[in-house]
Amino acid sequence: MIKKLFSFSVIAFLLISCGTGGNREVSQNNEEQGPLKVEFASLIDNPSEYVGKNISVEGKVVHVCMHSGK
């Protein structure tokens, strides 16, 4: 009797836990997905285009000053 009850409770738990995925909505808003990735050349050419926006610029450091660089 205890084996049947245990088996039934395990099966019930598995069935209940599989159905609780919920409704996950995917946001299409760019502001919620993080900063806008911008090339350095376009940032220098049109800086006013990015005023008030969160941006991310990646690049390679080619020179660091010995006196003030870290």
Tab-separated table of N, CA and C in Angstrom:
chain	number	residue	atom	x	y	z
A	1	MET	N	0.822	-1.199	0.000
A	1	MET	CA	0.000	0.000	0.000
A	1	MET	C	0.868	1.266	0.000
A	2	ILE	N	1.925	1.254	0.793
A	2	ILE	CA	2.785	2.431	0.885
A	2	ILE	C	3.526	2.645	-0.431
A	3	LYS	N	3.937	1.559	-1.100
A	3	LYS	CA	4.620	1.689	-2.388
A	3	LYS	C	3.697	2.309	-3.422
A	4	LYS	N	2.421	1.914	-3.430
A	4	LYS	CA	1.459	2.471	-4.386
A	4	LYS	C	1.233	3.956	-4.103
A	5	LEU	N	1.105	4.299	-2.830
A	5	LEU	CA	0.890	5.695	-2.457
A	5	LEU	C	2.104	6.543	-2.815
A	6	PHE	N	3.294	6.030	-2.553
A	6	PHE	CA	4.517	6.748	-2.896
A	6	PHE	C	4.638	6.921	-4.409
A	7	SER	N	4.371	5.856	-5.170
A	7	SER	CA	4.435	5.933	-6.633
A	7	SER	C	3.429	6.940	-7.170
A	8	PHE	N	2.215	6.899	-6.627
A	8	PHE	CA	1.186	7.844	-7.070
A	8	PHE	C	1.595	9.285	-6.766
A	9	SER	N	2.164	9.526	-5.586
A	9	SER	CA	2.549	10.894	-5.230
A	9	SER	C	3.714	11.383	-6.088
A	10	VAL	N	4.647	10.511	-6.448
A	10	VAL	CA	5.756	10.902	-7.320
A	10	VAL	C	5.239	11.240	-8.710
A	11	ILE	N	4.350	10.427	-9.244
A	11	ILE	CA	3.781	10.689	-10.570
A	11	ILE	C	2.978	11.985	-10.553
A	12	ALA	N	2.187	12.197	-9.504
A	12	ALA	CA	1.405	13.432	-9.399
A	12	ALA	C	2.324	14.647	-9.319
A	13	PHE	N	3.396	14.545	-8.560
A	13	PHE	CA	4.349	15.647	-8.448
A	13	PHE	C	4.976	15.967	-9.799
A	14	LEU	N	5.368	14.944	-10.542
A	14	LEU	CA	5.977	15.164	-11.856
A	14	LEU	C	5.000	15.812	-12.829
A	15	LEU	N	3.753	15.371	-12.811
A	15	LEU	CA	2.759	15.958	-13.715
A	15	LEU	C	2.468	17.413	-13.363
A	16	ILE	N	2.406	17.707	-12.084
A	16	ILE	CA	2.120	19.082	-11.663
A	16	ILE	C	3.308	19.995	-11.947
A	17	SER	N	4.514	19.514	-11.698
A	17	SER	CA	5.688	20.369	-11.880
A	17	SER	C	5.978	20.647	-13.351
A	18	CYS	N	5.589	19.770	-14.243
A	18	CYS	CA	5.835	19.991	-15.671
A	18	CYS	C	4.919	21.057	-16.254
A	19	GLY	N	3.781	21.289	-15.661
A	19	GLY	CA	2.820	22.238	-16.204
A	19	GLY	C	2.940	23.638	-15.656
A	20	THR	N	3.931	23.930	-14.839
A	20	THR	CA	4.033	25.255	-14.225
A	20	THR	C	5.079	26.121	-14.903
A	21	GLY	N	5.195	26.040	-16.218
A	21	GLY	CA	6.178	26.842	-16.941
A	21	GLY	C	5.841	28.314	-16.943
A	22	GLY	N	4.577	28.653	-16.852
A	22	GLY	CA	4.175	30.047	-16.835
A	22	GLY	C	4.223	30.670	-18.217
A	23	ASN	N	3.730	31.884	-18.310
A	23	ASN	CA	3.758	32.625	-19.571
A	23	ASN	C	4.908	33.610	-19.523
A	24	ARG	N	5.959	33.291	-20.213
A	24	ARG	CA	7.111	34.189	-20.259
A	24	ARG	C	7.028	35.000	-21.536
A	25	GLU	N	6.936	36.299	-21.362
A	25	GLU	CA	6.843	37.182	-22.515
A	25	GLU	C	8.235	37.669	-22.889
A	26	VAL	N	8.526	37.651	-24.172
A	26	VAL	CA	9.808	38.127	-24.667
A	26	VAL	C	9.646	39.591	-25.031
A	27	SER	N	10.482	40.426	-24.454
A	27	SER	CA	10.404	41.856	-24.703
A	27	SER	C	11.087	42.195	-26.023
A	28	GLN	N	10.453	43.025	-26.810
A	28	GLN	CA	11.019	43.463	-28.075
A	28	GLN	C	11.615	44.857	-27.965
A	29	ASN	N	11.612	45.423	-26.772
A	29	ASN	CA	12.122	46.770	-26.563
A	29	ASN	C	13.644	46.727	-26.447
A	30	ASN	N	14.346	47.531	-27.235
A	30	ASN	CA	15.809	47.532	-27.248
A	30	ASN	C	16.398	48.065	-25.948
A	31	GLU	N	15.696	48.968	-25.266
A	31	GLU	CA	16.229	49.553	-24.045
A	31	GLU	C	16.339	48.524	-22.924
A	32	GLU	N	15.470	47.520	-22.917
A	32	GLU	CA	15.502	46.516	-21.873
A	32	GLU	C	16.540	45.444	-22.154
A	33	GLN	N	17.078	45.378	-23.357
A	33	GLN	CA	18.031	44.349	-23.709
A	33	GLN	C	19.467	44.796	-23.481
A	34	GLY	N	19.694	45.983	-23.019
A	34	GLY	CA	21.047	46.460	-22.750
A	34	GLY	C	21.415	47.601	-23.669
A	35	PRO	N	22.644	48.062	-23.547
A	35	PRO	CA	23.079	49.207	-24.346
A	35	PRO	C	23.220	48.861	-25.826
A	36	LEU	N	23.055	49.881	-26.648
A	36	LEU	CA	23.194	49.757	-28.094
A	36	LEU	C	24.674	49.674	-28.440
A	37	LYS	N	25.068	48.675	-29.233
A	37	LYS	CA	26.472	48.538	-29.625
A	37	LYS	C	26.748	49.442	-30.816
A	38	VAL	N	27.777	50.284	-30.676
A	38	VAL	CA	28.082	51.306	-31.669
A	38	VAL	C	29.550	51.194	-32.057
A	39	GLU	N	29.830	51.365	-33.342
A	39	GLU	CA	31.220	51.416	-33.787
A	39	GLU	C	31.790	52.794	-33.465
A	40	PHE	N	33.068	52.826	-33.159
A	40	PHE	CA	33.709	54.068	-32.750
A	40	PHE	C	33.645	55.124	-33.848
A	41	ALA	N	33.828	54.729	-35.102
A	41	ALA	CA	33.814	55.687	-36.214
A	41	ALA	C	32.456	56.365	-36.340
A	42	SER	N	31.365	55.613	-36.189
A	42	SER	CA	30.041	56.227	-36.297
A	42	SER	C	29.752	57.120	-35.098
A	43	LEU	N	30.321	56.802	-33.940
A	43	LEU	CA	30.156	57.656	-32.769
A	43	LEU	C	30.864	58.987	-32.968
A	44	ILE	N	32.057	58.967	-33.538
A	44	ILE	CA	32.808	60.196	-33.796
A	44	ILE	C	32.148	61.013	-34.905
A	45	ASP	N	31.624	60.359	-35.940
A	45	ASP	CA	30.997	61.070	-37.060
A	45	ASP	C	29.684	61.729	-36.663
A	46	ASN	N	28.848	61.060	-35.862
A	46	ASN	CA	27.519	61.573	-35.500
A	46	ASN	C	27.286	61.462	-33.993
A	47	PRO	N	27.965	62.257	-33.181
A	47	PRO	CA	27.780	62.125	-31.731
A	47	PRO	C	26.394	62.563	-31.262
A	48	SER	N	25.769	63.500	-31.968
A	48	SER	CA	24.454	63.975	-31.541
A	48	SER	C	23.378	62.908	-31.714
A	49	GLU	N	23.633	61.906	-32.530
A	49	GLU	CA	22.663	60.831	-32.750
A	49	GLU	C	22.508	59.951	-31.505
A	50	TYR	N	23.506	59.956	-30.635
A	50	TYR	CA	23.504	59.069	-29.481
A	50	TYR	C	23.289	59.795	-28.157
A	51	VAL	N	22.874	61.050	-28.201
A	51	VAL	CA	22.642	61.819	-26.981
A	51	VAL	C	21.437	61.231	-26.245
A	52	GLY	N	21.602	60.953	-24.969
A	52	GLY	CA	20.518	60.424	-24.145
A	52	GLY	C	20.305	58.927	-24.266
A	53	LYS	N	21.154	58.227	-25.012
A	53	LYS	CA	21.010	56.784	-25.192
A	53	LYS	C	22.154	56.066	-24.490
A	54	ASN	N	21.878	54.848	-24.042
A	54	ASN	CA	22.937	54.001	-23.486
A	54	ASN	C	23.613	53.282	-24.634
A	55	ILE	N	24.938	53.444	-24.736
A	55	ILE	CA	25.673	52.806	-25.820
A	55	ILE	C	26.837	52.009	-25.249
A	56	SER	N	27.351	51.108	-26.053
A	56	SER	CA	28.518	50.311	-25.692
A	56	SER	C	29.493	50.372	-26.847
A	57	VAL	N	30.744	50.726	-26.537
A	57	VAL	CA	31.782	50.813	-27.560
A	57	VAL	C	32.901	49.852	-27.162
A	58	GLU	N	33.294	48.990	-28.086
A	58	GLU	CA	34.393	48.064	-27.835
A	58	GLU	C	35.569	48.444	-28.714
A	59	GLY	N	36.763	48.185	-28.220
A	59	GLY	CA	37.943	48.492	-29.010
A	59	GLY	C	39.187	47.894	-28.394
A	60	LYS	N	40.300	48.127	-29.048
A	60	LYS	CA	41.588	47.616	-28.600
A	60	LYS	C	42.462	48.802	-28.214
A	61	VAL	N	43.044	48.750	-27.034
A	61	VAL	CA	43.935	49.810	-26.568
A	61	VAL	C	45.291	49.594	-27.219
A	62	VAL	N	45.766	50.627	-27.943
A	62	VAL	CA	47.043	50.503	-28.640
A	62	VAL	C	48.162	51.273	-27.943
A	63	HIS	N	47.815	52.184	-27.015
A	63	HIS	CA	48.845	52.940	-26.306
A	63	HIS	C	48.298	53.372	-24.951
A	64	VAL	N	49.110	53.209	-23.917
A	64	VAL	CA	48.782	53.683	-22.582
A	64	VAL	C	49.955	54.516	-22.097
A	65	CYS	N	49.676	55.728	-21.621
A	65	CYS	CA	50.720	56.623	-21.131
A	65	CYS	C	51.375	56.036	-19.878
A	66	MET	N	52.699	56.061	-19.825
A	66	MET	CA	53.432	55.508	-18.680
A	66	MET	C	53.170	56.290	-17.399
A	67	HIS	N	52.946	57.586	-17.507
A	67	HIS	CA	52.840	58.428	-16.327
A	67	HIS	C	51.444	58.423	-15.711
A	68	SER	N	50.402	58.390	-16.517
A	68	SER	CA	49.055	58.461	-15.954
A	68	SER	C	48.207	57.227	-16.247
A	69	GLY	N	48.669	56.342	-17.094
A	69	GLY	CA	47.901	55.138	-17.413
A	69	GLY	C	47.965	54.114	-16.307
A	70	LYS	N	46.994	53.241	-16.278
A	70	LYS	CA	46.961	52.207	-15.233
A	70	LYS	C	47.207	50.857	-15.840
